[in-house]
PDB file of C-alpha atoms in Angstrom:
ATOM      1  CA  MET A 179      13.298  22.590   0.923  1.00 50.00           C
ATOM      2  CA  THR A 180      10.685  20.223  -0.341  1.00 60.00           C
ATOM      3  CA  THR A 181      10.706  16.391   0.058  1.00 84.00           C
ATOM      4  CA  GLU A 182      10.454  14.187  -2.853  1.00 92.00           C
ATOM      5  CA  LYS A 183       7.161  12.384  -3.224  1.00 95.00           C
ATOM      6  CA  THR A 184       7.417   8.418  -3.508  1.00 96.00           C
ATOM      7  CA  ILE A 185       5.720   6.621  -6.274  1.00 97.00           C
ATOM      8  CA  LEU A 186       5.826   2.932  -5.535  1.00 98.00           C
ATOM      9  CA  ALA A 187       5.773   0.933  -8.667  1.00 98.00           C
ATOM     10  CA  LEU A 188       4.740  -2.642  -9.367  1.00 98.00           C
ATOM     11  CA  SER A 189       5.120  -4.963 -12.311  1.00 97.00           C
ATOM     12  CA  GLY A 190       2.509  -7.470 -12.829  1.00 95.00           C
ATOM     13  CA  SER A 191       5.146  -9.638 -14.502  1.00 95.00           C
ATOM     14  CA  LEU A 192       7.775 -11.868 -12.870  1.00 94.00           C
ATOM     15  CA  ARG A 193       9.504 -12.411 -16.058  1.00 92.00           C
ATOM     16  CA  ALA A 194      13.164 -11.530 -16.021  1.00 91.00           C
ATOM     17  CA  LYS A 195      12.750  -9.749 -19.458  1.00 94.00           C
ATOM     18  CA  SER A 196       9.297  -8.151 -18.625  1.00 96.00           C
ATOM     19  CA  PHE A 197       8.182  -5.250 -21.035  1.00 96.00           C
ATOM     20  CA  ASN A 198       6.187  -3.964 -17.977  1.00 97.00           C
ATOM     21  CA  ARG A 199       9.082  -3.711 -15.656  1.00 97.00           C
ATOM     22  CA  ALA A 200      11.017  -2.160 -18.268  1.00 97.00           C
ATOM     23  CA  ALA A 201       8.282   0.149 -18.752  1.00 97.00           C
ATOM     24  CA  LEU A 202       8.418   1.132 -15.180  1.00 98.00           C
ATOM     25  CA  GLN A 203      12.217   1.618 -15.257  1.00 97.00           C
ATOM     26  CA  ALA A 204      11.498   4.035 -18.166  1.00 97.00           C
ATOM     27  CA  CYS A 205       9.054   5.864 -15.878  1.00 97.00           C
ATOM     28  CA  ALA A 206      11.666   6.180 -13.296  1.00 97.00           C
ATOM     29  CA  GLU A 207      13.849   7.809 -15.759  1.00 96.00           C
ATOM     30  CA  LEU A 208      10.915  10.405 -16.854  1.00 96.00           C
ATOM     31  CA  THR A 209       9.386  11.030 -13.654  1.00 96.00           C
ATOM     32  CA  PRO A 210       9.071  14.910 -12.977  1.00 95.00           C
ATOM     33  CA  ARG A 211      11.044  16.856 -10.716  1.00 94.00           C
ATOM     34  CA  GLY A 212       9.922  16.457  -6.948  1.00 94.00           C
ATOM     35  CA  PHE A 213       8.903  12.626  -7.299  1.00 96.00           C
ATOM     36  CA  GLN A 214      10.808   9.497  -7.413  1.00 96.00           C
ATOM     37  CA  ILE A 215       9.789   5.912  -8.417  1.00 97.00           C
ATOM     38  CA  GLU A 216      10.819   2.965  -6.494  1.00 97.00           C
ATOM     39  CA  ILE A 217       9.970  -0.278  -8.076  1.00 97.00           C
ATOM     40  CA  ALA A 218       9.015  -3.217  -5.682  1.00 96.00           C
ATOM     41  CA  SER A 219       8.921  -6.838  -6.302  1.00 94.00           C
ATOM     42  CA  ILE A 220       5.917  -8.919  -5.595  1.00 96.00           C
ATOM     43  CA  GLY A 221       7.645 -12.319  -6.392  1.00 94.00           C
ATOM     44  CA  ALA A 222       8.342 -13.170  -2.797  1.00 93.00           C
ATOM     45  CA  LEU A 223       4.599 -12.977  -1.583  1.00 94.00           C
ATOM     46  CA  PRO A 224       3.026 -16.405  -0.806  1.00 93.00           C
ATOM     47  CA  LEU A 225      -0.191 -17.394  -2.450  1.00 93.00           C
ATOM     48  CA  TYR A 226      -2.939 -15.497  -0.401  1.00 91.00           C
ATOM     49  CA  ASN A 227      -4.418 -17.446   2.403  1.00 88.00           C
ATOM     50  CA  SER A 228      -6.638 -15.517   5.112  1.00 86.00           C
ATOM     51  CA  ASP A 229      -5.419 -18.185   7.651  1.00 83.00           C
ATOM     52  CA  LEU A 230      -2.001 -16.701   7.453  1.00 84.00           C
ATOM     53  CA  ASP A 231      -3.255 -12.997   7.692  1.00 77.00           C
ATOM     54  CA  SER A 232      -2.950 -11.897  11.159  1.00 70.00           C
ATOM     55  CA  GLU A 233      -1.235  -9.399  13.206  1.00 58.00           C
ATOM     56  CA  ASP A 234       1.964 -11.469  13.195  1.00 65.00           C
ATOM     57  CA  GLY A 235       1.869 -11.958   9.296  1.00 63.00           C
ATOM     58  CA  LEU A 236       4.407 -13.135   7.058  1.00 84.00           C
ATOM     59  CA  ARG A 237       7.452 -10.871   6.658  1.00 88.00           C
ATOM     60  CA  PRO A 238       7.179 -10.195   2.855  1.00 91.00           C
ATOM     61  CA  VAL A 239       3.602  -9.287   3.170  1.00 91.00           C
ATOM     62  CA  GLU A 240       4.329  -7.000   6.101  1.00 91.00           C
ATOM     63  CA  GLN A 241       7.111  -5.238   4.180  1.00 94.00           C
ATOM     64  CA  PHE A 242       4.864  -5.124   0.902  1.00 94.00           C
ATOM     65  CA  ARG A 243       2.025  -3.469   2.930  1.00 93.00           C
ATOM     66  CA  LYS A 244       4.318  -1.097   4.616  1.00 95.00           C
ATOM     67  CA  ALA A 245       5.798   0.078   1.295  1.00 97.00           C
ATOM     68  CA  ILE A 246       2.565   0.765   0.049  1.00 97.00           C
ATOM     69  CA  THR A 247       1.602   2.743   3.084  1.00 95.00           C
ATOM     70  CA  GLU A 248       4.637   4.789   3.114  1.00 96.00           C
ATOM     71  CA  ALA A 249       4.380   5.559  -0.604  1.00 96.00           C
ATOM     72  CA  ASP A 250       2.553   8.860  -1.715  1.00 95.00           C
ATOM     73  CA  ALA A 251       1.205   6.863  -4.817  1.00 97.00           C
ATOM     74  CA  VAL A 252       1.300   3.632  -6.709  1.00 98.00           C
ATOM     75  CA  LEU A 253       1.954   3.002 -10.203  1.00 98.00           C
ATOM     76  CA  ILE A 254       1.135  -0.528 -11.579  1.00 98.00           C
ATOM     77  CA  ALA A 255       2.025  -2.013 -14.792  1.00 97.00           C
ATOM     78  CA  THR A 256       0.151  -5.168 -16.025  1.00 96.00           C
ATOM     79  CA  PRO A 257       0.499  -7.398 -18.914  1.00 95.00           C
ATOM     80  CA  GLU A 258      -2.556  -8.999 -20.151  1.00 93.00           C
ATOM     81  CA  TYR A 259      -3.050 -12.901 -19.748  1.00 92.00           C
ATOM     82  CA  ASN A 260      -6.332 -14.291 -20.989  1.00 91.00           C
ATOM     83  CA  TYR A 261      -8.084 -10.972 -21.091  1.00 91.00           C
ATOM     84  CA  GLY A 262      -7.254 -10.170 -17.478  1.00 93.00           C
ATOM     85  CA  ILE A 263      -4.278  -9.429 -14.936  1.00 95.00           C
ATOM     86  CA  PRO A 264      -1.997 -11.985 -14.261  1.00 95.00           C
ATOM     87  CA  GLY A 265      -2.383 -14.317 -11.094  1.00 96.00           C
ATOM     88  CA  VAL A 266       0.726 -12.957  -9.368  1.00 97.00           C
ATOM     89  CA  LEU A 267      -0.668  -9.408  -9.496  1.00 97.00           C
ATOM     90  CA  LYS A 268      -4.046 -10.413  -8.261  1.00 97.00           C
ATOM     91  CA  ASN A 269      -2.244 -12.309  -5.613  1.00 97.00           C
ATOM     92  CA  ALA A 270      -0.301  -9.334  -4.337  1.00 97.00           C
ATOM     93  CA  LEU A 271      -3.434  -6.990  -4.516  1.00 97.00           C
ATOM     94  CA  ASP A 272      -5.295  -9.492  -2.352  1.00 95.00           C
ATOM     95  CA  TRP A 273      -2.592  -9.490   0.156  1.00 94.00           C
ATOM     96  CA  ALA A 274      -2.634  -5.574   0.190  1.00 94.00           C
ATOM     97  CA  SER A 275      -6.450  -5.516   0.256  1.00 93.00           C
ATOM     98  CA  ARG A 276      -6.438  -6.562   4.038  1.00 87.00           C
ATOM     99  CA  PRO A 277      -8.090  -5.492   6.229  1.00 83.00           C
ATOM    100  CA  ALA A 278     -11.108  -4.887   4.196  1.00 79.00           C
ATOM    101  CA  TYR A 279     -11.882  -1.221   3.256  1.00 75.00           C
ATOM    102  CA  ALA A 280      -8.879  -0.109   5.512  1.00 81.00           C
ATOM    103  CA  SER A 281      -6.146  -1.563   3.454  1.00 89.00           C
ATOM    104  CA  PRO A 282      -2.932   0.506   2.559  1.00 93.00           C
ATOM    105  CA  PHE A 283      -4.637   1.051  -0.924  1.00 93.00           C
ATOM    106  CA  GLN A 284      -7.541   2.807   0.652  1.00 92.00           C
ATOM    107  CA  LEU A 285      -7.760   6.520  -1.140  1.00 92.00           C
ATOM    108  CA  LYS A 286      -4.033   5.875  -2.340  1.00 94.00           C
ATOM    109  CA  PRO A 287      -3.459   7.538  -5.669  1.00 96.00           C
ATOM    110  CA  VAL A 288      -2.960   4.692  -8.276  1.00 97.00           C
ATOM    111  CA  ALA A 289      -2.044   4.890 -11.964  1.00 98.00           C
ATOM    112  CA  ILE A 290      -2.016   1.972 -14.352  1.00 97.00           C
ATOM    113  CA  LEU A 291      -0.267   1.252 -17.566  1.00 97.00           C
ATOM    114  CA  GLY A 292       0.572  -2.094 -19.493  1.00 96.00           C
ATOM    115  CA  ALA A 293       2.938  -3.281 -22.021  1.00 95.00           C
ATOM    116  CA  THR A 294       2.296  -6.329 -24.474  1.00 93.00           C
ATOM    117  CA  GLN A 295       3.694  -7.724 -27.481  1.00 92.00           C
ATOM    118  CA  SER A 296       0.093  -7.762 -28.838  1.00 89.00           C
ATOM    119  CA  SER A 297      -1.123  -5.035 -31.203  1.00 85.00           C
ATOM    120  CA  VAL A 298      -4.278  -4.717 -28.879  1.00 83.00           C
ATOM    121  CA  GLY A 299      -2.372  -3.492 -25.947  1.00 84.00           C
ATOM    122  CA  THR A 300      -3.542  -4.289 -22.524  1.00 93.00           C
ATOM    123  CA  ALA A 301      -6.968  -2.677 -22.423  1.00 93.00           C
ATOM    124  CA  ARG A 302      -8.873  -5.662 -21.040  1.00 94.00           C
ATOM    125  CA  ALA A 303      -6.361  -6.193 -18.214  1.00 95.00           C
ATOM    126  CA  GLN A 304      -6.380  -2.502 -17.258  1.00 95.00           C
ATOM    127  CA  GLY A 305     -10.246  -2.689 -16.992  1.00 94.00           C
ATOM    128  CA  HIS A 306      -9.972  -5.908 -15.033  1.00 95.00           C
ATOM    129  CA  LEU A 307      -7.557  -3.946 -12.755  1.00 97.00           C
ATOM    130  CA  LYS A 308      -9.575  -0.903 -12.375  1.00 96.00           C
ATOM    131  CA  ASN A 309     -12.464  -3.258 -11.076  1.00 95.00           C
ATOM    132  CA  VAL A 310      -9.925  -4.970  -8.586  1.00 96.00           C
ATOM    133  CA  LEU A 311      -8.742  -1.450  -7.448  1.00 96.00           C
ATOM    134  CA  LEU A 312     -12.151   0.085  -6.947  1.00 94.00           C
ATOM    135  CA  GLY A 313     -12.905  -2.654  -4.753  1.00 92.00           C
ATOM    136  CA  MET A 314      -9.929  -1.948  -2.654  1.00 92.00           C
ATOM    137  CA  VAL A 315     -11.317   1.739  -2.524  1.00 92.00           C
ATOM    138  CA  ALA A 316      -8.074   3.033  -4.471  1.00 94.00           C
ATOM    139  CA  ALA A 317      -8.096   6.549  -5.895  1.00 94.00           C
ATOM    140  CA  LEU A 318      -7.733   5.783  -9.687  1.00 95.00           C
ATOM    141  CA  PHE A 319      -6.109   8.200 -11.855  1.00 96.00           C
ATOM    142  CA  PRO A 320      -8.195   8.646 -14.714  1.00 92.00           C
ATOM    143  CA  TYR A 321      -6.400  10.130 -17.788  1.00 88.00           C
ATOM    144  CA  PRO A 322      -4.345   9.684 -19.698  1.00 86.00           C
ATOM    145  CA  GLU A 323      -4.391   6.011 -20.112  1.00 88.00           C
ATOM    146  CA  VAL A 324      -1.177   4.231 -21.364  1.00 94.00           C
ATOM    147  CA  LEU A 325      -1.438   1.064 -23.193  1.00 93.00           C
ATOM    148  CA  ILE A 326       1.912   0.036 -24.935  1.00 94.00           C
ATOM    149  CA  ALA A 327       1.244  -2.191 -27.614  1.00 93.00           C
ATOM    150  CA  SER A 328       3.779  -4.147 -29.820  1.00 94.00           C
ATOM    151  CA  ALA A 329       6.170  -3.591 -27.106  1.00 95.00           C
ATOM    152  CA  HIS A 330       8.789  -5.735 -28.671  1.00 95.00           C
ATOM    153  CA  LYS A 331       9.157  -2.887 -31.244  1.00 95.00           C
ATOM    154  CA  ARG A 332       9.298  -0.143 -28.606  1.00 95.00           C
ATOM    155  CA  PHE A 333      12.150  -1.632 -26.316  1.00 96.00           C
ATOM    156  CA  ASP A 334      15.489  -2.605 -27.740  1.00 95.00           C
ATOM    157  CA  LYS A 335      17.148  -5.964 -26.866  1.00 95.00           C
ATOM    158  CA  ASN A 336      18.271  -4.764 -23.445  1.00 96.00           C
ATOM    159  CA  LEU A 337      14.711  -3.601 -22.700  1.00 96.00           C
ATOM    160  CA  VAL A 338      15.515   0.214 -22.917  1.00 96.00           C
ATOM    161  CA  LEU A 339      12.586   2.087 -24.224  1.00 96.00           C
ATOM    162  CA  THR A 340      13.901   3.561 -27.422  1.00 96.00           C
ATOM    163  CA  ASP A 341      10.519   4.574 -29.062  1.00 95.00           C
ATOM    164  CA  GLU A 342      10.271   8.362 -28.677  1.00 97.00           C
ATOM    165  CA  ASP A 343       6.391   8.360 -29.160  1.00 96.00           C
ATOM    166  CA  THR A 344       6.124   5.841 -26.324  1.00 96.00           C
ATOM    167  CA  ARG A 345       8.453   7.935 -24.142  1.00 97.00           C
ATOM    168  CA  ASN A 346       6.644  11.066 -24.863  1.00 96.00           C
ATOM    169  CA  VAL A 347       3.233   9.339 -23.859  1.00 96.00           C
ATOM    170  CA  LEU A 348       4.645   8.057 -20.669  1.00 97.00           C
ATOM    171  CA  SER A 349       6.136  11.463 -19.920  1.00 97.00           C
ATOM    172  CA  ARG A 350       2.814  13.274 -20.390  1.00 96.00           C
ATOM    173  CA  MET A 351       1.041  10.681 -18.202  1.00 97.00           C
ATOM    174  CA  LEU A 352       3.771  11.067 -15.558  1.00 97.00           C
ATOM    175  CA  PHE A 353       3.462  14.764 -15.536  1.00 96.00           C
ATOM    176  CA  ALA A 354      -0.317  14.751 -15.345  1.00 96.00           C
ATOM    177  CA  TYR A 355      -0.191  12.004 -12.712  1.00 97.00           C
ATOM    178  CA  SER A 356       2.227  14.160 -10.581  1.00 95.00           C
ATOM    179  CA  LYS A 357      -0.011  17.099 -10.845  1.00 95.00           C
ATOM    180  CA  TRP A 358      -2.947  14.837  -9.714  1.00 95.00           C
ATOM    181  CA  ILE A 359      -1.074  13.471  -6.721  1.00 94.00           C
ATOM    182  CA  ASP A 360      -0.187  16.900  -5.786  1.00 89.00           C
ATOM    183  CA  ARG A 361      -3.863  18.183  -5.833  1.00 89.00           C
ATOM    184  CA  ILE A 362      -5.815  15.184  -4.552  1.00 84.00           C
ATOM    185  CA  GLN A 363      -6.233  15.367  -0.752  1.00 70.00           C
ATOM    186  CA  LEU A 364      -8.025  12.118   0.515  1.00 67.00           C
ATOM    187  CA  GLU A 365      -8.332  11.097   3.929  1.00 68.00           C
ATOM    188  CA  PRO A 366      -8.922   7.467   4.723  1.00 62.00           C
ATOM    189  CA  PHE A 367     -12.057   6.762   6.533  1.00 61.00           C
TER     190      PHE A 367
END
């Protein structure tokens, strides 16, 4: 009997009606057999302050780091704010990046996607996010990339992903990502 692998999903938006959280919920429905997606919240994390980062750290930070450590992989959905990732996502990643070069993200398989109402998609934010994750020594899933543009046309008023083309793109990405997770064998240094 095989155990399901867990993909921890993080939304870079705290909005109640977030298209990125809705995209992660759609991913949870579309996840291939043998995998499960658990959506975590980053809203309770305090602003990063290295003075507070100790062995006896703050409970939300400890829980966040533990969830990343215990997950087999991470999936991040980011909106694009001013050509980059939102401050709340950067803050969460700053907390998770400690200790430097030995964080829970070290060699963790990470895939990213993004949803926005813009017709441009989240390409710039995803590029920014890739740079941040590379600095954390994460193992970035390279292809296919998912940019959900014009999200307000792809989700219904209840934030259910109704656009079949987008569902198919997410399914293909999740299938490829799951195969990559199964193949990649990286050991932290």
